[in-house]
PDB file of C-alpha atoms in Angstrom:
ATOM      1  CA  MET N   1      32.689 -11.956   0.417  1.00 77.00           C
ATOM      2  CA  LEU N   2      29.698 -10.906   2.452  1.00 86.00           C
ATOM      3  CA  ASP N   3      27.853 -13.754   4.060  1.00 89.00           C
ATOM      4  CA  PRO N   4      24.255 -13.746   3.041  1.00 86.00           C
ATOM      5  CA  VAL N   5      23.252 -15.021   6.448  1.00 89.00           C
ATOM      6  CA  LEU N   6      24.788 -12.075   8.229  1.00 91.00           C
ATOM      7  CA  LEU N   7      23.295  -9.683   5.695  1.00 90.00           C
ATOM      8  CA  GLN N   8      19.838 -11.114   6.282  1.00 87.00           C
ATOM      9  CA  THR N   9      20.234 -10.583  10.007  1.00 90.00           C
ATOM     10  CA  PHE N  10      21.590  -7.057   9.474  1.00 91.00           C
ATOM     11  CA  LEU N  11      18.643  -6.137   7.229  1.00 87.00           C
ATOM     12  CA  ILE N  12      15.995  -7.199   9.755  1.00 85.00           C
ATOM     13  CA  ILE N  13      17.645  -5.187  12.399  1.00 87.00           C
ATOM     14  CA  ALA N  14      17.933  -2.183  10.036  1.00 85.00           C
ATOM     15  CA  GLU N  15      14.259  -2.345   9.060  1.00 76.00           C
ATOM     16  CA  GLY N  16      13.008  -2.404  12.691  1.00 74.00           C
ATOM     17  CA  ASN N  17      15.920  -0.962  14.714  1.00 72.00           C
ATOM     18  CA  SER N  18      15.693  -3.912  17.042  1.00 81.00           C
ATOM     19  CA  PHE N  19      18.002  -6.834  17.799  1.00 87.00           C
ATOM     20  CA  SER N  20      15.181  -8.495  19.759  1.00 85.00           C
ATOM     21  CA  GLU N  21      12.798  -8.350  16.757  1.00 79.00           C
ATOM     22  CA  ALA N  22      15.661 -10.043  14.594  1.00 83.00           C
ATOM     23  CA  SER N  23      16.068 -12.665  17.314  1.00 85.00           C
ATOM     24  CA  ARG N  24      12.332 -13.415  17.183  1.00 81.00           C
ATOM     25  CA  ARG N  25      11.905 -13.398  13.410  1.00 77.00           C
ATOM     26  CA  LEU N  26      15.027 -15.546  12.713  1.00 81.00           C
ATOM     27  CA  ASN N  27      14.434 -17.827  15.781  1.00 82.00           C
ATOM     28  CA  LEU N  28      17.951 -17.234  17.095  1.00 86.00           C
ATOM     29  CA  ARG N  29      19.295 -16.325  20.449  1.00 89.00           C
ATOM     30  CA  GLN N  30      19.892 -12.504  20.905  1.00 88.00           C
ATOM     31  CA  SER N  31      23.632 -13.372  21.526  1.00 90.00           C
ATOM     32  CA  THR N  32      23.742 -15.057  18.138  1.00 91.00           C
ATOM     33  CA  VAL N  33      22.155 -12.004  16.385  1.00 91.00           C
ATOM     34  CA  SER N  34      24.896  -9.750  18.025  1.00 91.00           C
ATOM     35  CA  GLU N  35      27.500 -12.200  16.979  1.00 93.00           C
ATOM     36  CA  HIS N  36      26.247 -11.946  13.302  1.00 93.00           C
ATOM     37  CA  VAL N  37      26.415  -8.154  13.468  1.00 93.00           C
ATOM     38  CA  GLN N  38      30.016  -8.309  14.971  1.00 93.00           C
ATOM     39  CA  LYS N  39      31.180 -10.650  12.193  1.00 93.00           C
ATOM     40  CA  LEU N  40      29.812  -8.450   9.607  1.00 93.00           C
ATOM     41  CA  GLU N  41      31.322  -5.336  11.066  1.00 92.00           C
ATOM     42  CA  LYS N  42      34.694  -7.125  11.204  1.00 92.00           C
ATOM     43  CA  CYS N  43      34.295  -8.123   7.613  1.00 92.00           C
ATOM     44  CA  ILE N  44      33.708  -4.563   6.248  1.00 92.00           C
ATOM     45  CA  GLY N  45      35.831  -2.833   8.782  1.00 92.00           C
ATOM     46  CA  HIS N  46      33.117  -0.448  10.121  1.00 93.00           C
ATOM     47  CA  ARG N  47      30.497  -0.153  12.871  1.00 92.00           C
ATOM     48  CA  LEU N  48      26.967  -0.686  11.593  1.00 92.00           C
ATOM     49  CA  PHE N  49      24.979   0.206  14.702  1.00 91.00           C
ATOM     50  CA  VAL N  50      25.248   2.334  17.719  1.00 90.00           C
ATOM     51  CA  ARG N  51      23.412   0.843  20.682  1.00 82.00           C
ATOM     52  CA  ASP N  52      22.552   1.964  24.189  1.00 76.00           C
ATOM     53  CA  THR N  53      20.240   0.462  26.776  1.00 70.00           C
ATOM     54  CA  HIS N  54      17.134   2.128  25.138  1.00 75.00           C
ATOM     55  CA  SER N  55      17.722   2.364  21.313  1.00 79.00           C
ATOM     56  CA  VAL N  56      19.580   1.231  18.322  1.00 85.00           C
ATOM     57  CA  ALA N  57      20.674   3.546  15.591  1.00 88.00           C
ATOM     58  CA  MET N  58      22.457   2.905  12.262  1.00 89.00           C
ATOM     59  CA  THR N  59      25.744   4.586  11.463  1.00 91.00           C
ATOM     60  CA  SER N  60      26.331   6.100   8.142  1.00 91.00           C
ATOM     61  CA  GLU N  61      28.153   3.037   7.107  1.00 92.00           C
ATOM     62  CA  GLY N  62      25.183   0.917   8.061  1.00 90.00           C
ATOM     63  CA  GLU N  63      22.841   3.048   5.992  1.00 89.00           C
ATOM     64  CA  ALA N  64      25.068   2.565   3.072  1.00 90.00           C
ATOM     65  CA  LEU N  65      25.026  -1.097   3.395  1.00 91.00           C
ATOM     66  CA  VAL N  66      21.345  -1.495   3.415  1.00 88.00           C
ATOM     67  CA  GLU N  67      20.942  -1.258  -0.419  1.00 84.00           C
ATOM     68  CA  PHE N  68      23.992  -3.437  -1.001  1.00 88.00           C
ATOM     69  CA  ALA N  69      22.620  -6.126   1.347  1.00 88.00           C
ATOM     70  CA  ARG N  70      19.185  -6.098  -0.306  1.00 83.00           C
ATOM     71  CA  ASN N  71      20.648  -6.376  -3.750  1.00 83.00           C
ATOM     72  CA  ILE N  72      22.981  -9.241  -2.679  1.00 86.00           C
ATOM     73  CA  LEU N  73      20.083 -11.258  -1.064  1.00 84.00           C
ATOM     74  CA  GLU N  74      17.819 -10.561  -4.136  1.00 78.00           C
ATOM     75  CA  THR N  75      20.625 -11.800  -6.582  1.00 80.00           C
ATOM     76  CA  ASN N  76      21.252 -14.860  -4.404  1.00 80.00           C
ATOM     77  CA  ALA N  77      17.571 -15.828  -4.451  1.00 74.00           C
ATOM     78  CA  ARG N  78      17.216 -15.507  -8.243  1.00 69.00           C
ATOM     79  CA  ALA N  79      20.509 -17.579  -8.745  1.00 73.00           C
ATOM     80  CA  ALA N  80      19.155 -20.271  -6.449  1.00 70.00           C
ATOM     81  CA  ASP N  81      15.917 -20.462  -8.517  1.00 65.00           C
ATOM     82  CA  TYR N  82      17.797 -20.530 -11.817  1.00 63.00           C
ATOM     83  CA  PHE N  83      20.106 -23.375 -10.900  1.00 65.00           C
ATOM     84  CA  ALA N  84      17.603 -25.326  -8.866  1.00 59.00           C
ATOM     85  CA  GLY N  85      15.350 -25.362 -11.972  1.00 52.00           C
ATOM     86  CA  THR N  86      12.297 -25.177  -9.635  1.00 51.00           C
ATOM     87  CA  GLU N  87       9.250 -23.032 -10.306  1.00 51.00           C
ATOM     88  CA  GLN N  88       8.353 -20.527  -7.675  1.00 57.00           C
ATOM     89  CA  ARG N  89       4.980 -20.858  -5.965  1.00 62.00           C
ATOM     90  CA  GLY N  90       3.087 -18.904  -3.399  1.00 76.00           C
ATOM     91  CA  ARG N  91       1.314 -15.566  -3.518  1.00 84.00           C
ATOM     92  CA  LEU N  92       2.829 -12.120  -4.373  1.00 91.00           C
ATOM     93  CA  ARG N  93       0.829  -8.976  -3.485  1.00 94.00           C
ATOM     94  CA  PHE N  94       2.171  -6.101  -5.456  1.00 95.00           C
ATOM     95  CA  GLY N  95       1.099  -2.496  -5.426  1.00 95.00           C
ATOM     96  CA  ALA N  96       1.980   0.354  -7.828  1.00 95.00           C
ATOM     97  CA  SER N  97       1.350   3.980  -8.307  1.00 92.00           C
ATOM     98  CA  GLU N  98      -1.053   4.668 -11.192  1.00 88.00           C
ATOM     99  CA  ASP N  99       1.516   6.893 -12.916  1.00 87.00           C
ATOM    100  CA  LEU N 100       3.350   3.812 -14.063  1.00 85.00           C
ATOM    101  CA  VAL N 101       0.419   1.784 -15.463  1.00 83.00           C
ATOM    102  CA  PRO N 102       0.220   3.499 -18.887  1.00 81.00           C
ATOM    103  CA  ALA N 103       4.025   3.304 -19.254  1.00 80.00           C
ATOM    104  CA  TRP N 104       6.392   0.399 -19.142  1.00 85.00           C
ATOM    105  CA  LEU N 105       5.103  -1.409 -16.001  1.00 89.00           C
ATOM    106  CA  PRO N 106       2.611  -3.720 -17.865  1.00 89.00           C
ATOM    107  CA  GLU N 107       5.460  -5.181 -19.868  1.00 89.00           C
ATOM    108  CA  VAL N 108       7.440  -5.955 -16.677  1.00 90.00           C
ATOM    109  CA  LEU N 109       4.506  -7.609 -15.176  1.00 91.00           C
ATOM    110  CA  GLU N 110       3.643  -9.645 -18.266  1.00 90.00           C
ATOM    111  CA  GLY N 111       7.150 -11.043 -18.340  1.00 87.00           C
ATOM    112  CA  PHE N 112       7.105 -11.714 -14.658  1.00 87.00           C
ATOM    113  CA  VAL N 113       3.794 -13.674 -14.751  1.00 87.00           C
ATOM    114  CA  ALA N 114       5.030 -15.578 -17.856  1.00 84.00           C
ATOM    115  CA  GLN N 115       8.157 -16.597 -16.123  1.00 82.00           C
ATOM    116  CA  HIS N 116       6.483 -17.533 -12.793  1.00 83.00           C
ATOM    117  CA  PRO N 117       3.089 -19.003 -13.784  1.00 83.00           C
ATOM    118  CA  LEU N 118       2.637 -20.773 -10.470  1.00 83.00           C
ATOM    119  CA  VAL N 119       2.849 -17.574  -8.392  1.00 87.00           C
ATOM    120  CA  GLU N 120      -0.471 -16.316  -7.385  1.00 88.00           C
ATOM    121  CA  PHE N 121      -0.101 -12.725  -8.411  1.00 90.00           C
ATOM    122  CA  GLU N 122      -2.220  -9.857  -6.899  1.00 92.00           C
ATOM    123  CA  PHE N 123      -1.891  -6.393  -8.395  1.00 93.00           C
ATOM    124  CA  THR N 124      -3.145  -3.285  -6.679  1.00 94.00           C
ATOM    125  CA  VAL N 125      -3.134   0.177  -8.364  1.00 93.00           C
ATOM    126  CA  ALA N 126      -3.585   3.284  -5.935  1.00 92.00           C
ATOM    127  CA  LEU N 127      -2.183   6.449  -4.786  1.00 92.00           C
ATOM    128  CA  SER N 128       1.285   6.209  -3.312  1.00 92.00           C
ATOM    129  CA  ALA N 129       0.072   7.139   0.240  1.00 90.00           C
ATOM    130  CA  VAL N 130      -2.515   4.529   0.176  1.00 92.00           C
ATOM    131  CA  LEU N 131      -0.018   1.836  -1.014  1.00 94.00           C
ATOM    132  CA  MET N 132       2.300   2.761   1.835  1.00 92.00           C
ATOM    133  CA  ASN N 133      -0.540   2.347   4.365  1.00 92.00           C
ATOM    134  CA  ARG N 134      -1.636  -1.075   3.030  1.00 93.00           C
ATOM    135  CA  LEU N 135       2.143  -2.244   3.076  1.00 92.00           C
ATOM    136  CA  ASP N 136       2.420  -1.139   6.657  1.00 89.00           C
ATOM    137  CA  GLY N 137      -0.871  -2.830   7.480  1.00 89.00           C
ATOM    138  CA  GLY N 138       0.469  -6.195   5.961  1.00 89.00           C
ATOM    139  CA  GLU N 139      -1.891  -6.157   3.017  1.00 93.00           C
ATOM    140  CA  LEU N 140       0.974  -5.944   0.458  1.00 94.00           C
ATOM    141  CA  ASP N 141       4.377  -7.567  -0.065  1.00 92.00           C
ATOM    142  CA  ILE N 142       5.971  -5.075  -2.236  1.00 93.00           C
ATOM    143  CA  VAL N 143       5.210  -1.506  -3.579  1.00 95.00           C
ATOM    144  CA  LEU N 144       6.489   0.649  -6.356  1.00 95.00           C
ATOM    145  CA  CYS N 145       5.529   4.281  -5.653  1.00 94.00           C
ATOM    146  CA  LYS N 146       6.560   7.886  -5.143  1.00 93.00           C
ATOM    147  CA  ARG N 147       7.712   8.993  -1.733  1.00 88.00           C
ATOM    148  CA  TRP N 148       7.106  12.246   0.180  1.00 81.00           C
ATOM    149  CA  ALA N 149       9.898  14.818   0.114  1.00 73.00           C
ATOM    150  CA  GLY N 150      12.358  14.088   2.849  1.00 77.00           C
ATOM    151  CA  ASP N 151      11.149  10.536   3.310  1.00 80.00           C
ATOM    152  CA  GLU N 152      13.896   7.963   3.315  1.00 79.00           C
ATOM    153  CA  ARG N 153      11.802   4.883   3.264  1.00 82.00           C
ATOM    154  CA  GLY N 154      12.266   2.462   0.401  1.00 85.00           C
ATOM    155  CA  ASP N 155      15.044   1.636  -2.153  1.00 85.00           C
ATOM    156  CA  LEU N 156      15.459   4.414  -4.811  1.00 86.00           C
ATOM    157  CA  VAL N 157      14.627   3.077  -8.207  1.00 87.00           C
ATOM    158  CA  TRP N 158      14.884   6.351 -10.174  1.00 87.00           C
ATOM    159  CA  ARG N 159      14.707  10.107  -9.676  1.00 89.00           C
ATOM    160  CA  ASP N 160      12.635  12.427 -11.961  1.00 91.00           C
ATOM    161  CA  ARG N 161      11.197  15.981 -11.858  1.00 93.00           C
ATOM    162  CA  LEU N 162       7.587  17.019 -11.463  1.00 95.00           C
ATOM    163  CA  VAL N 163       6.547  19.300 -14.133  1.00 96.00           C
ATOM    164  CA  TRP N 164       3.315  21.204 -15.137  1.00 96.00           C
ATOM    165  CA  VAL N 165       1.444  19.555 -17.934  1.00 96.00           C
ATOM    166  CA  ALA N 166      -1.722  20.494 -19.860  1.00 95.00           C
ATOM    167  CA  ALA N 167      -3.431  19.870 -23.205  1.00 92.00           C
ATOM    168  CA  LYS N 168      -0.676  21.670 -25.157  1.00 88.00           C
ATOM    169  CA  LYS N 169       2.662  23.240 -24.228  1.00 85.00           C
ATOM    170  CA  ASP N 170       1.542  26.763 -25.037  1.00 83.00           C
ATOM    171  CA  TRP N 171      -1.640  26.359 -22.867  1.00 82.00           C
ATOM    172  CA  PRO N 172      -3.082  29.878 -22.472  1.00 79.00           C
ATOM    173  CA  ARG N 173      -2.994  30.762 -18.935  1.00 78.00           C
ATOM    174  CA  PRO N 174      -6.182  32.493 -17.883  1.00 77.00           C
ATOM    175  CA  GLU N 175      -6.449  35.587 -15.838  1.00 84.00           C
ATOM    176  CA  GLY N 176      -7.172  35.028 -12.189  1.00 88.00           C
ATOM    177  CA  PRO N 177      -6.430  31.802 -10.203  1.00 94.00           C
ATOM    178  CA  VAL N 178      -4.693  28.944 -12.081  1.00 95.00           C
ATOM    179  CA  PRO N 179      -7.180  26.167 -12.667  1.00 96.00           C
ATOM    180  CA  LEU N 180      -5.824  22.829 -11.408  1.00 97.00           C
ATOM    181  CA  VAL N 181      -6.669  19.207 -12.152  1.00 97.00           C
ATOM    182  CA  LEU N 182      -5.712  17.203  -9.047  1.00 96.00           C
ATOM    183  CA  TYR N 183      -5.885  13.762  -7.377  1.00 94.00           C
ATOM    184  CA  ARG N 184      -8.037  13.610  -4.304  1.00 92.00           C
ATOM    185  CA  PRO N 185      -6.073  13.666  -1.023  1.00 90.00           C
ATOM    186  CA  PRO N 186      -3.863  12.113   0.150  1.00 87.00           C
ATOM    187  CA  ALA N 187      -1.564  12.460  -3.090  1.00 91.00           C
ATOM    188  CA  ILE N 188       2.019  13.539  -3.406  1.00 92.00           C
ATOM    189  CA  THR N 189       1.585  15.308  -6.595  1.00 94.00           C
ATOM    190  CA  ARG N 190      -1.327  17.198  -5.245  1.00 95.00           C
ATOM    191  CA  SER N 191       0.722  18.275  -2.185  1.00 94.00           C
ATOM    192  CA  ALA N 192       3.662  19.373  -4.309  1.00 94.00           C
ATOM    193  CA  ALA N 193       1.589  21.464  -6.629  1.00 96.00           C
ATOM    194  CA  LEU N 194      -0.368  23.320  -3.968  1.00 96.00           C
ATOM    195  CA  ALA N 195       2.794  23.878  -1.821  1.00 95.00           C
ATOM    196  CA  ALA N 196       4.736  25.235  -4.828  1.00 95.00           C
ATOM    197  CA  LEU N 197       1.934  27.701  -5.769  1.00 95.00           C
ATOM    198  CA  GLU N 198       1.364  28.799  -2.238  1.00 96.00           C
ATOM    199  CA  HIS N 199       5.163  29.399  -1.770  1.00 95.00           C
ATOM    200  CA  ALA N 200       5.339  31.382  -4.990  1.00 94.00           C
ATOM    201  CA  GLY N 201       2.305  33.457  -4.033  1.00 94.00           C
ATOM    202  CA  VAL N 202       0.434  32.248  -7.138  1.00 93.00           C
ATOM    203  CA  PRO N 203      -3.443  32.154  -6.751  1.00 94.00           C
ATOM    204  CA  TRP N 204      -5.105  28.953  -7.656  1.00 96.00           C
ATOM    205  CA  ARG N 205      -8.492  27.079  -7.820  1.00 96.00           C
ATOM    206  CA  ILE N 206      -9.381  23.465  -8.135  1.00 96.00           C
ATOM    207  CA  ALA N 207     -11.125  22.907 -11.443  1.00 95.00           C
ATOM    208  CA  CYS N 208     -11.364  19.121 -11.183  1.00 96.00           C
ATOM    209  CA  THR N 209     -10.517  16.296  -8.829  1.00 95.00           C
ATOM    210  CA  SER N 210     -10.410  12.618  -9.511  1.00 94.00           C
ATOM    211  CA  SER N 211      -9.166   9.420  -7.829  1.00 89.00           C
ATOM    212  CA  SER N 212      -7.737   7.988 -11.073  1.00 92.00           C
ATOM    213  CA  LEU N 213      -5.109   9.094 -13.580  1.00 92.00           C
ATOM    214  CA  ASN N 214      -7.556   8.403 -16.310  1.00 92.00           C
ATOM    215  CA  GLY N 215      -9.902  10.950 -14.925  1.00 94.00           C
ATOM    216  CA  LEU N 216      -7.211  13.519 -14.508  1.00 95.00           C
ATOM    217  CA  THR N 217      -5.774  13.173 -18.003  1.00 95.00           C
ATOM    218  CA  THR N 218      -9.339  13.344 -19.549  1.00 95.00           C
ATOM    219  CA  ALA N 219      -9.942  16.534 -17.693  1.00 95.00           C
ATOM    220  CA  ALA N 220      -6.568  17.998 -18.665  1.00 95.00           C
ATOM    221  CA  ARG N 221      -7.051  17.051 -22.301  1.00 94.00           C
ATOM    222  CA  ALA N 222     -10.392  18.733 -22.306  1.00 93.00           C
ATOM    223  CA  GLY N 223      -8.684  22.002 -21.185  1.00 92.00           C
ATOM    224  CA  LEU N 224     -10.147  22.178 -17.716  1.00 94.00           C
ATOM    225  CA  GLY N 225      -6.740  22.996 -16.123  1.00 93.00           C
ATOM    226  CA  LEU N 226      -3.304  21.890 -15.653  1.00 94.00           C
ATOM    227  CA  MET N 227      -1.779  19.135 -13.513  1.00 95.00           C
ATOM    228  CA  ALA N 228       1.527  18.154 -11.996  1.00 96.00           C
ATOM    229  CA  HIS N 229       3.202  14.956 -13.250  1.00 95.00           C
ATOM    230  CA  SER N 230       6.456  13.045 -13.644  1.00 93.00           C
ATOM    231  CA  ARG N 231       8.299  14.281 -16.688  1.00 93.00           C
ATOM    232  CA  ARG N 232       9.168  10.864 -18.008  1.00 90.00           C
ATOM    233  CA  LEU N 233       5.695   9.596 -17.577  1.00 91.00           C
ATOM    234  CA  ILE N 234       3.643  12.271 -19.148  1.00 93.00           C
ATOM    235  CA  PRO N 235       0.471  10.637 -20.453  1.00 91.00           C
ATOM    236  CA  GLU N 236      -0.267  10.661 -24.147  1.00 90.00           C
ATOM    237  CA  GLY N 237      -2.188  13.815 -25.274  1.00 92.00           C
ATOM    238  CA  LEU N 238      -0.534  16.025 -22.692  1.00 94.00           C
ATOM    239  CA  ALA N 239       2.515  18.206 -22.906  1.00 95.00           C
ATOM    240  CA  GLU N 240       4.935  19.881 -20.520  1.00 95.00           C
ATOM    241  CA  LEU N 241       4.283  23.663 -20.203  1.00 93.00           C
ATOM    242  CA  GLU N 242       6.886  26.092 -21.412  1.00 84.00           C
ATOM    243  CA  PRO N 243       8.815  27.972 -18.768  1.00 78.00           C
ATOM    244  CA  ARG N 244       7.336  31.353 -19.970  1.00 77.00           C
ATOM    245  CA  GLN N 245       4.070  30.376 -18.273  1.00 80.00           C
ATOM    246  CA  GLY N 246       5.638  31.643 -15.058  1.00 84.00           C
ATOM    247  CA  LEU N 247       4.659  28.778 -12.913  1.00 92.00           C
ATOM    248  CA  PRO N 248       6.782  27.615  -9.868  1.00 94.00           C
ATOM    249  CA  ASP N 249       9.267  24.861 -10.138  1.00 94.00           C
ATOM    250  CA  LEU N 250       7.817  21.641  -8.715  1.00 94.00           C
ATOM    251  CA  GLY N 251      11.063  20.027  -7.709  1.00 92.00           C
ATOM    252  CA  PRO N 252      12.284  16.340  -7.852  1.00 92.00           C
ATOM    253  CA  VAL N 253      10.190  13.228  -7.450  1.00 92.00           C
ATOM    254  CA  GLU N 254      11.531   9.873  -6.392  1.00 91.00           C
ATOM    255  CA  PHE N 255      10.135   6.428  -7.226  1.00 92.00           C
ATOM    256  CA  VAL N 256      11.098   3.718  -4.746  1.00 92.00           C
ATOM    257  CA  LEU N 257      10.549   0.073  -4.026  1.00 91.00           C
ATOM    258  CA  MET N 258       9.210  -0.646  -0.607  1.00 90.00           C
ATOM    259  CA  LYS N 259       8.954  -4.180   0.867  1.00 87.00           C
ATOM    260  CA  ALA N 260       7.172  -5.705   3.793  1.00 83.00           C
ATOM    261  CA  ARG N 261       9.271  -5.889   6.935  1.00 72.00           C
ATOM    262  CA  ARG N 262      10.259  -9.581   6.648  1.00 66.00           C
ATOM    263  CA  SER N 263      12.989 -11.593   4.839  1.00 50.00           C
ATOM    264  CA  PRO N 264      12.663 -11.014   1.037  1.00 55.00           C
ATOM    265  CA  GLY N 265      10.985 -13.935  -0.566  1.00 72.00           C
ATOM    266  CA  ARG N 266      12.081 -15.232  -3.966  1.00 77.00           C
ATOM    267  CA  ALA N 267       9.143 -13.912  -5.871  1.00 83.00           C
ATOM    268  CA  VAL N 268       9.706 -10.510  -4.362  1.00 87.00           C
ATOM    269  CA  ALA N 269      13.389 -10.584  -5.213  1.00 83.00           C
ATOM    270  CA  ALA N 270      12.602 -11.567  -8.842  1.00 84.00           C
ATOM    271  CA  LEU N 271      10.053  -8.855  -9.259  1.00 89.00           C
ATOM    272  CA  SER N 272      12.329  -6.286  -7.717  1.00 88.00           C
ATOM    273  CA  ALA N 273      15.209  -7.168 -10.108  1.00 85.00           C
ATOM    274  CA  ALA N 274      12.809  -7.088 -13.119  1.00 86.00           C
ATOM    275  CA  ILE N 275      11.679  -3.520 -12.139  1.00 89.00           C
ATOM    276  CA  ARG N 276      15.119  -2.294 -11.614  1.00 85.00           C
ATOM    277  CA  ALA N 277      16.326  -3.702 -14.833  1.00 82.00           C
ATOM    278  CA  ARG N 278      13.570  -1.884 -16.815  1.00 82.00           C
ATOM    279  CA  ALA N 279      13.975   1.302 -14.804  1.00 81.00           C
ATOM    280  CA  ASN N 280      17.680   1.383 -15.690  1.00 74.00           C
ATOM    281  CA  LEU N 281      16.878   1.053 -19.372  1.00 68.00           C
ATOM    282  CA  GLU N 282      14.360   3.869 -19.141  1.00 66.00           C
ATOM    283  CA  THR N 283      16.757   6.168 -17.334  1.00 60.00           C
ATOM    284  CA  ALA N 284      19.891   5.370 -19.254  1.00 55.00           C
TER     285      ALA N 284
END
């Protein structure tokens, strides 16, 4: 059995790469923090961190433990709430990528709010890059968003592919530059689309930009151009283009949960679990 107290200490170190930060946040002596890590390493039979006088780095075993530790702490928090029979209170500031709003996310949020009526719930919809910045700035507690290629931040919820979509699957590609319907920067799908076209040597032009998914889908439905979008979340009225269009592959896209750098609260744990459960159903 992995002691949740030791896992909590481990996670705080893992998130900030600092034993002294864990000591400060947990109000423990640094020697106690080191003792927690040693006990956890003895329990799993592997080193979790490599330390020198200037830095702390996780081992591959430590990186593997991060997701297990988060899941265990979230499950513990939900179990404590269930058997205590107490209602959660406080404030939860949640941010989500707009791609998810027309899909299944509203049902998850409706269920969460119904089960936790005393939680003051704040919901922000924005581009993934904007949400990450607000999370880093302490304005949000938890974020569900896409992450940049090569980025390792966050806990993977599901993996999908970016595809080209337009008003119809046999969209007639015009002569000359490909007309694009794009989010305003910074946007992960915008960057992926432009990078793929540039790499393939395909000329392009921006036909329409918008800061909202509703604006983009309206433009695409009107035939102004095509857009890059997650395959599983294609908006109603749009279709994935056929391969014969000759457009470059856009590659994978990853949706992740990112949490503020502090011990996970019970409301955060409950919402994380609800999102994961629904995502597992969608990708099964």
